[in-house]
CSV table of C-alpha atoms in Angstrom, one decimal:
chain,number,residue,atom,x,y,z
L,5,MET,CA,-9.9,-4.4,0.8
L,6,ARG,CA,-9.2,-1.4,3.0
L,7,ILE,CA,-6.0,0.5,2.1
L,8,LEU,CA,-4.5,2.9,4.7
L,9,TYR,CA,-1.9,5.5,3.8
L,10,PHE,CA,0.5,7.3,6.3
L,11,ALA,CA,3.0,10.2,6.3
L,12,TRP,CA,4.2,11.2,2.8
L,13,VAL,CA,2.6,8.2,1.2
L,14,ARG,CA,-0.8,9.8,2.3
L,15,GLN,CA,0.3,13.2,1.0
L,16,LYS,CA,1.1,11.8,-2.5
L,17,VAL,CA,-2.0,9.6,-2.8
L,18,GLY,CA,-4.2,12.5,-1.6
L,19,ALA,CA,-6.2,10.3,0.8
L,20,GLY,CA,-5.8,8.7,4.2
L,21,SER,CA,-7.6,5.5,3.2
L,22,GLU,CA,-9.7,3.9,0.4
L,23,ASP,CA,-11.6,0.7,-0.2
L,24,VAL,CA,-10.6,-1.0,-3.3
L,25,SER,CA,-11.3,-4.3,-5.2
L,26,PRO,CA,-8.2,-5.3,-7.0
L,27,PRO,CA,-8.4,-7.9,-9.7
L,28,PRO,CA,-7.8,-11.6,-8.8
L,29,GLU,CA,-4.1,-11.7,-9.9
L,30,VAL,CA,-3.2,-9.0,-7.2
L,31,ALA,CA,-2.4,-11.5,-4.5
L,32,ASP,CA,0.6,-10.0,-2.8
L,33,ILE,CA,1.9,-6.6,-1.6
L,34,GLY,CA,4.2,-6.2,-4.7
L,35,SER,CA,1.4,-6.7,-7.1
L,36,LEU,CA,-0.9,-4.6,-5.1
L,37,MET,CA,1.6,-1.7,-5.1
L,38,ALA,CA,2.0,-2.0,-8.8
L,39,TRP,CA,-1.8,-2.1,-9.3
L,40,LEU,CA,-2.3,0.9,-7.1
L,41,ALA,CA,0.4,2.9,-9.0
L,42,SER,CA,-1.7,2.5,-12.0
L,43,ARG,CA,-4.7,4.2,-10.5
L,44,SER,CA,-3.7,7.8,-10.5
L,45,PRO,CA,-0.7,10.2,-10.8
L,46,GLY,CA,-0.7,10.5,-7.1
L,47,HIS,CA,-0.6,6.8,-6.6
L,48,ALA,CA,2.1,6.5,-9.2
L,49,SER,CA,4.2,9.0,-7.4
L,50,ALA,CA,3.7,7.4,-4.0
L,51,PHE,CA,4.8,3.9,-5.3
L,52,ALA,CA,7.4,5.1,-7.8
L,53,ASP,CA,10.2,3.5,-5.6
L,54,PRO,CA,8.5,0.5,-3.9
L,55,LYS,CA,11.7,0.0,-1.9
L,56,GLN,CA,10.9,3.2,0.0
L,57,VAL,CA,7.4,2.1,1.1
L,58,ARG,CA,6.8,-0.4,3.9
L,59,ALA,CA,3.6,-2.5,4.3
L,60,ALA,CA,1.4,-4.1,7.0
L,61,VAL,CA,-1.3,-6.5,6.3
L,62,ASN,CA,-3.8,-6.8,9.1
L,63,GLN,CA,-1.3,-5.0,11.3
L,64,GLU,CA,1.5,-7.3,10.7
L,65,PHE,CA,4.6,-6.0,8.9
L,66,CYS,CA,5.4,-7.9,5.6
L,67,GLY,CA,7.5,-7.7,2.5
L,68,PRO,CA,6.6,-7.5,-1.2
L,69,ASP,CA,5.7,-11.2,-1.1
L,70,GLY,CA,3.2,-10.8,1.7
L,71,ARG,CA,-0.2,-12.3,0.7
L,72,VAL,CA,-3.3,-10.0,0.5
L,73,GLY,CA,-6.9,-10.9,-0.2
L,74,PRO,CA,-10.4,-9.6,0.0
L,75,GLY,CA,-11.2,-8.2,3.4
L,76,ASP,CA,-7.7,-7.5,4.4
L,77,GLU,CA,-6.5,-4.2,5.8
L,78,VAL,CA,-3.4,-3.1,4.1
L,79,ALA,CA,-1.3,0.0,5.5
L,80,PHE,CA,1.4,1.7,3.5
L,81,PHE,CA,4.0,4.0,5.1
L,82,PRO,CA,7.6,5.3,4.8
L,83,PRO,CA,10.4,3.5,6.6
L,84,VAL,CA,10.6,4.4,10.3
L,85,THR,CA,13.8,5.6,11.8
L,86,GLY,CA,14.4,6.0,15.5
L,87,GLY,CA,16.6,8.3,17.5
């Protein structure tokens, strides 16, 4: 699974992307965020408030119940505001 990080999420994690192999019980965005948060202090900081992080799976926006699996591309980014 390819994980992409953008904006302040990227800054806190300390990387723009990484390839990961989460355990089988990680099957949705919510559980993926929790699992990622356990990987390092930077990840924990980035996912400390999951409501402040948006996600896309294979370039489709989704919520915490969005399904994920091996081979997916998952992007995490802050909420976007327009002007």
